[in-house]
mmCIF file of C-alpha atoms in Angstrom:
data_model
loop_
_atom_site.group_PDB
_atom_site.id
_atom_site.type_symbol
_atom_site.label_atom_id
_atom_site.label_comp_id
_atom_site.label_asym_id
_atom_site.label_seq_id
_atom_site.Cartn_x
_atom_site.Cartn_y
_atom_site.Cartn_z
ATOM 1 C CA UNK I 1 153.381 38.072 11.158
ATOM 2 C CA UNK I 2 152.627 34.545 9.482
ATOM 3 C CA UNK I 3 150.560 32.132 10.719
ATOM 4 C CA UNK I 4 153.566 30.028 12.019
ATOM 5 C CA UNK I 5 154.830 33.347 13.820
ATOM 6 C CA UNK I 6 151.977 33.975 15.677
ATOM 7 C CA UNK I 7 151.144 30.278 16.232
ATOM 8 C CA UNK I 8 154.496 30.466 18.274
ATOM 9 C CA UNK I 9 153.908 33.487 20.029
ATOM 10 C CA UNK I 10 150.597 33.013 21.397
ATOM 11 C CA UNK I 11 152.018 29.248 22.312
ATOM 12 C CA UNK I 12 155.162 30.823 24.080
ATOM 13 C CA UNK I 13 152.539 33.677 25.439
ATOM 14 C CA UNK I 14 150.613 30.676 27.621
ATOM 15 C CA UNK I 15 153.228 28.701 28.698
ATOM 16 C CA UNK I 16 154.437 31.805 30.232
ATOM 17 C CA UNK I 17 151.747 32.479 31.566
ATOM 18 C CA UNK I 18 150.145 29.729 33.118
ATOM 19 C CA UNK I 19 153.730 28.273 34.506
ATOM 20 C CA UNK I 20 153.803 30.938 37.183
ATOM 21 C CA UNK I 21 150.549 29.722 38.278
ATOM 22 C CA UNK I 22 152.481 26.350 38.708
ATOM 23 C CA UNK I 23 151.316 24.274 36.377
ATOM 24 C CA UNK I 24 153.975 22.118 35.089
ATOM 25 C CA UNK I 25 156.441 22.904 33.081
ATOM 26 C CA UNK I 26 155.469 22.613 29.352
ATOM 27 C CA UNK I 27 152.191 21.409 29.983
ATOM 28 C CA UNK I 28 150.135 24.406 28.649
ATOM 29 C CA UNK I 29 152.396 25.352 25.512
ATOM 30 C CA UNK I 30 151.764 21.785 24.195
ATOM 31 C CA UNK I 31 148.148 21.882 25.604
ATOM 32 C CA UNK I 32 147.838 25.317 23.408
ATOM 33 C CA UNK I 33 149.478 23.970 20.508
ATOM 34 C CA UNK I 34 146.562 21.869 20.178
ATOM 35 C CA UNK I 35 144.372 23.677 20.705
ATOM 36 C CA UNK I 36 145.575 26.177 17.894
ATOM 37 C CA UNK I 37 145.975 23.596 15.127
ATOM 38 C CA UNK I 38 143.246 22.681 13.309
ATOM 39 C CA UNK I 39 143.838 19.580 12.704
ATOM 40 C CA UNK I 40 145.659 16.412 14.799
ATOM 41 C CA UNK I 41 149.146 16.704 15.078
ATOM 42 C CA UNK I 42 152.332 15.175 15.800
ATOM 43 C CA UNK I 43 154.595 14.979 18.074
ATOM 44 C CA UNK I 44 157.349 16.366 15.509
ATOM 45 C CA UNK I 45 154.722 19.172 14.744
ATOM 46 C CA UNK I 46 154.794 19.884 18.724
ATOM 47 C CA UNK I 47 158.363 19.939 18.434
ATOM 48 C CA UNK I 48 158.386 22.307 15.967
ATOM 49 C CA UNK I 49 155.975 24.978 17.133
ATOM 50 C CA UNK I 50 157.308 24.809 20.682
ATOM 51 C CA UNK I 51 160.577 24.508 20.422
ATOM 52 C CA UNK I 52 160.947 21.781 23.133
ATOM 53 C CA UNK I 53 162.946 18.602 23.368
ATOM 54 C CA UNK I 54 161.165 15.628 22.067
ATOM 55 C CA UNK I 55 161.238 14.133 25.753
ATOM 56 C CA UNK I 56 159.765 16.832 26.768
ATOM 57 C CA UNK I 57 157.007 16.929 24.401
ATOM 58 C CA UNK I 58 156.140 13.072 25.317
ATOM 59 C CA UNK I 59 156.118 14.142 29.160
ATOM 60 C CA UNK I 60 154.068 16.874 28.667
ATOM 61 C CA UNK I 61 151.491 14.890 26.584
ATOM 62 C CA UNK I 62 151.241 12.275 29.177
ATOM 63 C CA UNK I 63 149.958 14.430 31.783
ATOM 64 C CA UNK I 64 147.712 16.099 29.511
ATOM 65 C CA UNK I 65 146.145 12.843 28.649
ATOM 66 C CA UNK I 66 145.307 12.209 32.281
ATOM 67 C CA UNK I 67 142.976 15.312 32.800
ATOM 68 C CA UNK I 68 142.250 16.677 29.426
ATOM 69 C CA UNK I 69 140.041 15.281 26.698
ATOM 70 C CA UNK I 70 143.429 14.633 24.079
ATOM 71 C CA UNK I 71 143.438 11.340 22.276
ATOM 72 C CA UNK I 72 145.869 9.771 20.156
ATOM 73 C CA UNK I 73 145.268 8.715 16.489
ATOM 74 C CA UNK I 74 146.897 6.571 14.562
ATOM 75 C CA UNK I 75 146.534 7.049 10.673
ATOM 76 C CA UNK I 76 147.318 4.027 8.066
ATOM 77 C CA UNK I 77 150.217 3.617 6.280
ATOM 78 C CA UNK I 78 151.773 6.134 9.248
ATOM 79 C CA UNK I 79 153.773 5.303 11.780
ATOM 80 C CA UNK I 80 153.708 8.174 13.657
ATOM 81 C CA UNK I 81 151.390 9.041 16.699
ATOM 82 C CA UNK I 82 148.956 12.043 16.086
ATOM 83 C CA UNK I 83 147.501 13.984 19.005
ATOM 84 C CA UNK I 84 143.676 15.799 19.131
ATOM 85 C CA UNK I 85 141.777 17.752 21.427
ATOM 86 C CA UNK I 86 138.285 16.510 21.337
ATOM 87 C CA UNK I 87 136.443 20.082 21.495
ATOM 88 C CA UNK I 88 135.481 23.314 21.190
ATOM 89 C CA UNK I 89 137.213 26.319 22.795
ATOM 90 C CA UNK I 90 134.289 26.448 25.063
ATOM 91 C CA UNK I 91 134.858 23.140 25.885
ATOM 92 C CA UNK I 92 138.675 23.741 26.596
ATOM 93 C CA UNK I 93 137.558 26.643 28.902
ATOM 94 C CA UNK I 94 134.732 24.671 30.657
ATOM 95 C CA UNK I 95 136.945 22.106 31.320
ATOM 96 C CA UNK I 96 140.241 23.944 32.333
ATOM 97 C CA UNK I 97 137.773 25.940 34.933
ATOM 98 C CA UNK I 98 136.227 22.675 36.235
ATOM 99 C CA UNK I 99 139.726 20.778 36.654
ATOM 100 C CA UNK I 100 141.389 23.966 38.335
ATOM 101 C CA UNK I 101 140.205 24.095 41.713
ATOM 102 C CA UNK I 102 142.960 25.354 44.089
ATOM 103 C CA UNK I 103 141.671 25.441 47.644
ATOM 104 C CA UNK I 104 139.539 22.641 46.581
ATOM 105 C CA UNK I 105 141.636 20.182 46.257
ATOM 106 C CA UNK I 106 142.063 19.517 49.978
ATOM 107 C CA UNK I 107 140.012 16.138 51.070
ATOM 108 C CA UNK I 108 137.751 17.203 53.075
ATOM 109 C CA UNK I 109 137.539 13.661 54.667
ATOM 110 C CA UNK I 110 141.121 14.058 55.709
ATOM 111 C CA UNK I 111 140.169 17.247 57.212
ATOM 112 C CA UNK I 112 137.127 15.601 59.098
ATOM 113 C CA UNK I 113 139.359 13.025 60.184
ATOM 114 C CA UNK I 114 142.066 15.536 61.475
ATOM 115 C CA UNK I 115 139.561 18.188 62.928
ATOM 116 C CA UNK I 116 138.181 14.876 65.125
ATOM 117 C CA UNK I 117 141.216 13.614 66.872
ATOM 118 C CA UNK I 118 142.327 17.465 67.660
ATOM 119 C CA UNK I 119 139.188 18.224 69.165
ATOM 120 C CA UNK I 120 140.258 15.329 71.303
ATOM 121 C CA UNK I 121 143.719 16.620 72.554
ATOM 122 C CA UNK I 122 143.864 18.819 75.723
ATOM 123 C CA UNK I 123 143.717 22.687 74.927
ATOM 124 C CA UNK I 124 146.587 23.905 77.913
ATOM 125 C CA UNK I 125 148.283 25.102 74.666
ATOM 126 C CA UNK I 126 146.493 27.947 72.285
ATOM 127 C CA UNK I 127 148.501 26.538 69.279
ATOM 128 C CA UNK I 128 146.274 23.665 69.548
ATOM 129 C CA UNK I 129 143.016 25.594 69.815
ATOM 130 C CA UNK I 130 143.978 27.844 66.689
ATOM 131 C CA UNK I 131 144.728 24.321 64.748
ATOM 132 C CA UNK I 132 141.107 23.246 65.393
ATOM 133 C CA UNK I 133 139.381 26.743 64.506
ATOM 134 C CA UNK I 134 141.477 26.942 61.233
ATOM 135 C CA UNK I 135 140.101 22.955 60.673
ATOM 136 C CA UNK I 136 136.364 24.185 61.197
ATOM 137 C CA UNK I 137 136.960 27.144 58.663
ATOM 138 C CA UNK I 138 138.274 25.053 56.346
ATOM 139 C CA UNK I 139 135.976 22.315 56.555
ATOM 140 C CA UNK I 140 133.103 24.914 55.824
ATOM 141 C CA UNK I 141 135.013 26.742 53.538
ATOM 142 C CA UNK I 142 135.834 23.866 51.287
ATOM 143 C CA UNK I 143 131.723 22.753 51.486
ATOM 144 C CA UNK I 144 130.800 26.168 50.432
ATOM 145 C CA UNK I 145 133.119 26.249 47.557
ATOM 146 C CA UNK I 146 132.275 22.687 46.093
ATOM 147 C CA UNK I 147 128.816 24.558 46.056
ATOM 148 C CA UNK I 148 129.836 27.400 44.701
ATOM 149 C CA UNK I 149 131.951 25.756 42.078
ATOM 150 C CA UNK I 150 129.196 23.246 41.147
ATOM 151 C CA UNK I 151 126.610 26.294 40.306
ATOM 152 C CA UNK I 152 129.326 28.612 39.174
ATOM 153 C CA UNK I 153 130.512 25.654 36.196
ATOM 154 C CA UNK I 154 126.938 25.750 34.861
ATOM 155 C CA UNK I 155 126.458 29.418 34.813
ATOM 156 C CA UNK I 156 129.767 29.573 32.876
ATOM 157 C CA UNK I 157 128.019 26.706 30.945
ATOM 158 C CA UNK I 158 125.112 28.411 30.304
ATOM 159 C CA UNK I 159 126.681 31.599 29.174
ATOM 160 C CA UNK I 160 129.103 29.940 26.694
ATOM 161 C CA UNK I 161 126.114 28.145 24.805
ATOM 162 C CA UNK I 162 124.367 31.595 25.017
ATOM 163 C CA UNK I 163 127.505 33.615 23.698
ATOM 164 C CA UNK I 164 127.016 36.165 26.656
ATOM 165 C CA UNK I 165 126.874 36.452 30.426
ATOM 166 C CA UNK I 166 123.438 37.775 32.103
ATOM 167 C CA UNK I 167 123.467 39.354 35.502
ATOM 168 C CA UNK I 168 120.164 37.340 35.981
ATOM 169 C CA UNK I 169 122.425 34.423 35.849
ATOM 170 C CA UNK I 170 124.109 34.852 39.480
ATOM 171 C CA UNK I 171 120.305 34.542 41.061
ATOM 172 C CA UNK I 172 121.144 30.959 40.955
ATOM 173 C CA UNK I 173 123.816 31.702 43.730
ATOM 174 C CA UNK I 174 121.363 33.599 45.919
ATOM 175 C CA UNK I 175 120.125 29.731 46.917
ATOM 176 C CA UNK I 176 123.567 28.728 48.474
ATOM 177 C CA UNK I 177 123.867 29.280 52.251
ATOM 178 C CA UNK I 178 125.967 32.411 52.475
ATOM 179 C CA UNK I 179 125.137 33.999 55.696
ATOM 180 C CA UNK I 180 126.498 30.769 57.476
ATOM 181 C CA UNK I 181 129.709 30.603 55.534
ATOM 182 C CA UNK I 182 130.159 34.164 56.714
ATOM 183 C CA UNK I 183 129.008 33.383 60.448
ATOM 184 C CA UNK I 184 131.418 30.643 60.811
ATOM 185 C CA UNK I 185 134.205 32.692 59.306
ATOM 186 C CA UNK I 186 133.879 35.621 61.541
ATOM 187 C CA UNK I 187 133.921 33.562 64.220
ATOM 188 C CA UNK I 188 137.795 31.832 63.912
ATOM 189 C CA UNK I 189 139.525 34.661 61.959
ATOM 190 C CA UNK I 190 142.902 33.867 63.158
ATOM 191 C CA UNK I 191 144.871 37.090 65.141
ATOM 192 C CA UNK I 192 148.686 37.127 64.074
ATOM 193 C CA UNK I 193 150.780 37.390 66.917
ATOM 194 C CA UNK I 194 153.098 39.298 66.920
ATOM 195 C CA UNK I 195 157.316 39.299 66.224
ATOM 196 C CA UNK I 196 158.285 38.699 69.777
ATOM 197 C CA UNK I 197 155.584 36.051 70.491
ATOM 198 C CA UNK I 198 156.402 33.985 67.787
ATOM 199 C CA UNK I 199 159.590 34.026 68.430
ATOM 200 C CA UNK I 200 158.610 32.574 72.180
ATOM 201 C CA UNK I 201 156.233 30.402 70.820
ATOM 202 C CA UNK I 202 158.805 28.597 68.131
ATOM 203 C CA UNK I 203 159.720 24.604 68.695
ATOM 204 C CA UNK I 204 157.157 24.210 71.707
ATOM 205 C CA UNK I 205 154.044 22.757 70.210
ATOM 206 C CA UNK I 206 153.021 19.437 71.773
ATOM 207 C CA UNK I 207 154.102 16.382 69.792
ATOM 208 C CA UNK I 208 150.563 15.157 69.169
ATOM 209 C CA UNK I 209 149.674 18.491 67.349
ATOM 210 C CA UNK I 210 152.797 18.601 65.654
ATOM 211 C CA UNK I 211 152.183 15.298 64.559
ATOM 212 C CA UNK I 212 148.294 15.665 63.173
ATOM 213 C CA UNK I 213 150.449 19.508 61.510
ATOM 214 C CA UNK I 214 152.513 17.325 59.461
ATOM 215 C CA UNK I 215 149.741 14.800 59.014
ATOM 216 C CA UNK I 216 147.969 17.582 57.418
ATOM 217 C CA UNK I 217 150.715 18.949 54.971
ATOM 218 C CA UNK I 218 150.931 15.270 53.304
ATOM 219 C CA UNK I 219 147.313 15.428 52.959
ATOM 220 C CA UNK I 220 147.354 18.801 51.085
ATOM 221 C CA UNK I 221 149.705 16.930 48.723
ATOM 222 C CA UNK I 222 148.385 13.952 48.405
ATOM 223 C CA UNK I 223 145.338 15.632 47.346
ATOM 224 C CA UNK I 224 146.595 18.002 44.554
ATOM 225 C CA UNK I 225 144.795 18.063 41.322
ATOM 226 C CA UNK I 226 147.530 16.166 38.660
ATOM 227 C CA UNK I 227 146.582 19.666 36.720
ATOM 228 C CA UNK I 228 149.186 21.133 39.188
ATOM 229 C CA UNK I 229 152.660 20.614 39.386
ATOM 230 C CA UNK I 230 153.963 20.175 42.976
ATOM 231 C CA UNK I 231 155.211 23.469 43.848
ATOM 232 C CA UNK I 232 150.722 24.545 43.843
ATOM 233 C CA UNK I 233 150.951 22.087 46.629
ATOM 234 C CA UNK I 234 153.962 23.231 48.429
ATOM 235 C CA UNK I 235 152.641 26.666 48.363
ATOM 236 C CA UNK I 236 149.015 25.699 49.583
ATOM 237 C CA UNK I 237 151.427 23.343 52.588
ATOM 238 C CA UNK I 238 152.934 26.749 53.611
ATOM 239 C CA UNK I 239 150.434 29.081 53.314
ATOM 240 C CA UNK I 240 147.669 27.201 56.009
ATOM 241 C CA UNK I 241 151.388 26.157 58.053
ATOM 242 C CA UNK I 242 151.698 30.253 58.412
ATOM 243 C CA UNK I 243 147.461 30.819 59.060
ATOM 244 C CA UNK I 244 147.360 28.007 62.063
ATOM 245 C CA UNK I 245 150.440 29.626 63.597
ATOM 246 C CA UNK I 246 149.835 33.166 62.898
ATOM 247 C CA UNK I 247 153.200 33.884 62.688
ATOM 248 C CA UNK I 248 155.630 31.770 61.794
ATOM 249 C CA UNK I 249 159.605 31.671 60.882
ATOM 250 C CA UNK I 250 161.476 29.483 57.948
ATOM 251 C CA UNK I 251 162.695 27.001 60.614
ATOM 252 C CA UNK I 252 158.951 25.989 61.927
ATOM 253 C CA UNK I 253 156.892 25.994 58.866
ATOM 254 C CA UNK I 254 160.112 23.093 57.818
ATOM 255 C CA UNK I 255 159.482 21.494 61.093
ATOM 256 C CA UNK I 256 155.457 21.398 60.328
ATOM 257 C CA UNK I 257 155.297 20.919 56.633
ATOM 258 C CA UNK I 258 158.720 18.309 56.382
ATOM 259 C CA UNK I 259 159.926 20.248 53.324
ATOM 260 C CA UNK I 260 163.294 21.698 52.677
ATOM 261 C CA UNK I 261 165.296 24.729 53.109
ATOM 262 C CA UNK I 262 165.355 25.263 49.631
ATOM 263 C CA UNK I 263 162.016 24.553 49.002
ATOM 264 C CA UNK I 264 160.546 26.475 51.516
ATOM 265 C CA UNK I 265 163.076 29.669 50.849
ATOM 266 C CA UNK I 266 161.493 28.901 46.899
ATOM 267 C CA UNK I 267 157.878 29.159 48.030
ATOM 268 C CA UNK I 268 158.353 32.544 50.805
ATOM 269 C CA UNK I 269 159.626 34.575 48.013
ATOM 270 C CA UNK I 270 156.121 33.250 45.374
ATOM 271 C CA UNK I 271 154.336 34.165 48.655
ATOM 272 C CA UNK I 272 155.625 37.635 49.224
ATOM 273 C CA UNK I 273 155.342 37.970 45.478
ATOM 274 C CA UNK I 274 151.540 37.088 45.289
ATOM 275 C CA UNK I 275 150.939 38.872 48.858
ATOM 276 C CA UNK I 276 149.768 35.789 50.389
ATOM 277 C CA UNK I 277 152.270 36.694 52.797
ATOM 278 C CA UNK I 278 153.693 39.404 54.162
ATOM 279 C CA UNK I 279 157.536 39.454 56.831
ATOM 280 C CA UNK I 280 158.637 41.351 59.759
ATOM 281 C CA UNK I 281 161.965 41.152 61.037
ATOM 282 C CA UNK I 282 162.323 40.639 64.857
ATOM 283 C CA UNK I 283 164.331 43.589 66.389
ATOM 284 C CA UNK I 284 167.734 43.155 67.348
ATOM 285 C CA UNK I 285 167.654 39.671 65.396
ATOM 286 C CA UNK I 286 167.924 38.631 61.461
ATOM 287 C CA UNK I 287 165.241 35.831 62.095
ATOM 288 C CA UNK I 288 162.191 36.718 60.073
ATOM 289 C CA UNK I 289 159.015 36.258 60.784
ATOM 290 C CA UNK I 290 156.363 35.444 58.017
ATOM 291 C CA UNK I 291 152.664 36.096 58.933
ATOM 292 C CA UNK I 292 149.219 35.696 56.184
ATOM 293 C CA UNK I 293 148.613 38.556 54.647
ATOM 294 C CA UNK I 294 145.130 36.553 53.682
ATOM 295 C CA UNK I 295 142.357 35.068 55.234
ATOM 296 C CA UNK I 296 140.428 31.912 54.546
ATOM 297 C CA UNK I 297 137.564 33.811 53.377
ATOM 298 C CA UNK I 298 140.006 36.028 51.175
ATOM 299 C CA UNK I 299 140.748 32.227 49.924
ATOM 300 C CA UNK I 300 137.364 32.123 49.111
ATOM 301 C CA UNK I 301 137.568 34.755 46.714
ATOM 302 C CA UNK I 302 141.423 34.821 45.276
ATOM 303 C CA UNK I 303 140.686 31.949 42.904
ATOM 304 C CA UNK I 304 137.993 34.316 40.933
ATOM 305 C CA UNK I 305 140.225 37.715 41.094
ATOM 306 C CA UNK I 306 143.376 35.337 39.158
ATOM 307 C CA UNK I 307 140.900 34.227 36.991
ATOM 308 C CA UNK I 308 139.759 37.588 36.029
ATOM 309 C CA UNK I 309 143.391 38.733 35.578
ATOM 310 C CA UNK I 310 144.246 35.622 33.634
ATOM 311 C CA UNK I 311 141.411 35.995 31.003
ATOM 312 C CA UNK I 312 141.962 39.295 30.336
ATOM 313 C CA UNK I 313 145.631 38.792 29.725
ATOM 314 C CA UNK I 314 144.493 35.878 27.064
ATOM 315 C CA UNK I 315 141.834 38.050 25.447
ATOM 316 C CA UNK I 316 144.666 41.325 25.163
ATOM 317 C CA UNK I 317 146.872 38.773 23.638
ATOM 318 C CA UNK I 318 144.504 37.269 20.944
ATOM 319 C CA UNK I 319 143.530 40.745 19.913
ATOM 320 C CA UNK I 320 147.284 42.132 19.503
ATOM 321 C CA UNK I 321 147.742 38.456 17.504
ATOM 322 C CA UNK I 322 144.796 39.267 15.403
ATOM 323 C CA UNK I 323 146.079 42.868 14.264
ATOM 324 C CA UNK I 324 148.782 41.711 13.514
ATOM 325 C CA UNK I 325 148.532 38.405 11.406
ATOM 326 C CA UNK I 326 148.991 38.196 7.680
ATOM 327 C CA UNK I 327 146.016 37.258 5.497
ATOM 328 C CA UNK I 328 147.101 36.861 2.813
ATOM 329 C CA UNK I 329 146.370 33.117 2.851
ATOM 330 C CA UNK I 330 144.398 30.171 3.660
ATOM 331 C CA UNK I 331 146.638 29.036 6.870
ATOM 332 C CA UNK I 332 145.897 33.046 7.694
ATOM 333 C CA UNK I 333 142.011 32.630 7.298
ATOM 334 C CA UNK I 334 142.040 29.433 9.257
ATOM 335 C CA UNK I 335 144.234 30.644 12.163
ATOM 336 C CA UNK I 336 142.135 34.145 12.520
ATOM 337 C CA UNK I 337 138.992 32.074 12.878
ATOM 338 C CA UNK I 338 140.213 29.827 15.941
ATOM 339 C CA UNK I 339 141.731 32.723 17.374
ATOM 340 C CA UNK I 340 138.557 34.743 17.411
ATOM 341 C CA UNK I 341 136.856 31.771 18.672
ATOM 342 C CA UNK I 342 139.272 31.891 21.501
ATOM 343 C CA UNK I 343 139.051 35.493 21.679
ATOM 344 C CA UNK I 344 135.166 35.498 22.046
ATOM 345 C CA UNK I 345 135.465 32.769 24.850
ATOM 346 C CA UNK I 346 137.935 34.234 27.114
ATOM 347 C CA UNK I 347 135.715 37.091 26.664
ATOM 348 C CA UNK I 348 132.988 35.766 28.142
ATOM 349 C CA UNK I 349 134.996 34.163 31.115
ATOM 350 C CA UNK I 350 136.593 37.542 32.118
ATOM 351 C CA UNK I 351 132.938 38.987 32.591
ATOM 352 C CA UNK I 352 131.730 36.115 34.472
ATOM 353 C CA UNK I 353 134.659 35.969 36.409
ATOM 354 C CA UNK I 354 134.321 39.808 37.411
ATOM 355 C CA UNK I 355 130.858 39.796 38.097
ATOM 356 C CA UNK I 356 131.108 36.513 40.060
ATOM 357 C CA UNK I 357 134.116 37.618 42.120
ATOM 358 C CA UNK I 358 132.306 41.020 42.626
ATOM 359 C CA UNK I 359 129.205 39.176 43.738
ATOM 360 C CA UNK I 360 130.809 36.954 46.317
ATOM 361 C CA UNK I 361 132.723 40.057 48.226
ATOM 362 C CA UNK I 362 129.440 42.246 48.087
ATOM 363 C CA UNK I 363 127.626 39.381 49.539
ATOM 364 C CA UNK I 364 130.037 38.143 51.866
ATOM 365 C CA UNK I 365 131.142 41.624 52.561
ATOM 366 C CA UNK I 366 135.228 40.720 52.414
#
């Protein structure tokens, strides 16, 4: 293949890849074309490697701009825009781990706020009690994570600088308060219920709580990192509207989360698909019902096992790039270097990634 070829491929290969894990659409082939030139580059050069629309291109490089270290150059005697990415590919994996936090993105003010005035509504109805219980979880679960995260980010630090990951490195993570993350968890682990009682239980929820429901989908995506596209948040919306209930069918999660038929339809199927959720079909009936097929501690962990999967996919991809470019000049020599660079990074992240997902379910025993 020449150097253009695989350029092209590999670009291709992580738009594809990261757009199922809704980012928006575009974002990461640009993002990658960057990153694989190595040198600034224009828009027409974007064009040309990506094969997208020029609109598209300009779209794409705004939202990059907004969470990514990309600046704009303008050279003399040129009218044309040129585009950078100031760093290293440890630096583009350092960051792109940092600024992809999932469950993390939820305020955790808003879900102070929220837990507060529930506690304050009368329990005759167990809909409201699960609500609260599922607040508390996620309240601790989101503390525990911004701890995690914060030590995790400089042990993937540290083993970038030092080209390798160390076992000794996850001592560091022996310091955060585990034991109470897991205490608190066992505690509210939500029980489905089952076909027939969620059937009952549809369309009779007390206003108020239906109220501080919807209050909390808006919140989820008001709060969603700008590295996401919307759907990340309409998934996230669904998924907690289908833990507080238990069990719930297309016609209530729309009544809790305020977001279409479509939509909704859209984001059951990416659930099934990912086996955040799993359906049951109510006998005698074709209403279905949806229940979790995850808990908030398995939230705790999911983050780490996509990570895993996604860096190995990267790494497999470099290497098959690698065997299979032309060297037969300069562009060639160039190119190989950047993409074992890349290849040695995403190394490195799919060990850490294993051993830190590995070290989280041992020790919180999911």
């Amino acid at each position: 293949m020449t150097p253009e070829e695989v350029k092209r491929d590999f670009i291709a290969f992580m738009e594809r890849l990261h757009s199922r894990d809704a980012y928006p659409r575009n974002f990461f082939g640009v993002l990658t074309c960057l990153l694989i030139e190595h040198d600034s580059v224009s828009q027409d050069r974007i064009v040309e490697l990506t094969n997208y629309s020029q609109a598209a291109v300009s779209i794409a490089l705004q939202k990059i701009q907004l969470v990514m270290p990309v600046t704009t150059i303008k050279k003399t005697g040129d009218r044309k825009k040129y585009y950078t990415f100031n760093g290293s590919p440890e630096d583009f994996v350092l960051m792109l781990m940092k600024k992809r936090t999932d469950v993390s993105d939820i305020d955790k003010q808003m879900v102070k706020e929220l837990l507060n005035r529930t506690e304050s509504l009368p329990r005759k109805h167990k809909s409201v009690t699960r609500f609260s219980n599922h607040l508390k979880g996620l309240l601790s679960l989101l503390n525990f994570m911004e701890d995690v995260r914060k030590r995790s980010i400089e042990l993937l630090r540290k083993s970038l600088e030092t080209g390798k990951f160390s076992e000794s490195y996850l001592s560091d993570l022996s310091k955060i308060k585990i034991n109470e993350i897991t205490r608190i968890l066992s505690h509210i682990s939500p029980t489905n219920l089952s076909s027939q009682e969620s059937t009952q239980a549809q369309h009779v929820f007390p206003s108020e709580f239906l109220a501080l429901k919807r209050e909390f989908s808006k919140g989820i995506q008001r709060s969603i990192n700008p590295l996401f596209s919307q759907s990340a948040a309409h998934l996230v919306m669904v998924i907690h509207s289908v833990m507080i209930d238990g069990s719930s069918t297309q016609e209530a999660i729309q009544e809790s989360t305020e977001l279409s038929r479509s939509t909704i339809s859209e984001i059951l199927s990416h659930g099934l698909e990912r086996q955040l959720l799993r359906v049951e079909r109510v006998s005698g009936s074709r209403v279905k019902i949806y229940l979790p097929n995850i808990s908030l501690g398995g939230l705790l962990t999911s983050h780490y096992s996509r990570s895993v999967s996604y860096s190995k996919s990267v790494r497999s991809k470099v290497i098959e790039l690698i065997s299979k470019i032309d060297t037969n000049n300069q562009d060639s020599r160039d190119l190989l270097k950047a993409l074992h660079e890349i290849k040695c990074v995403y190394s490195i992240l799919e060990d850490f990634t294993a051993n830190l997902e590995s070290f989280l379910m041992k020790t919180i025993d999911l």
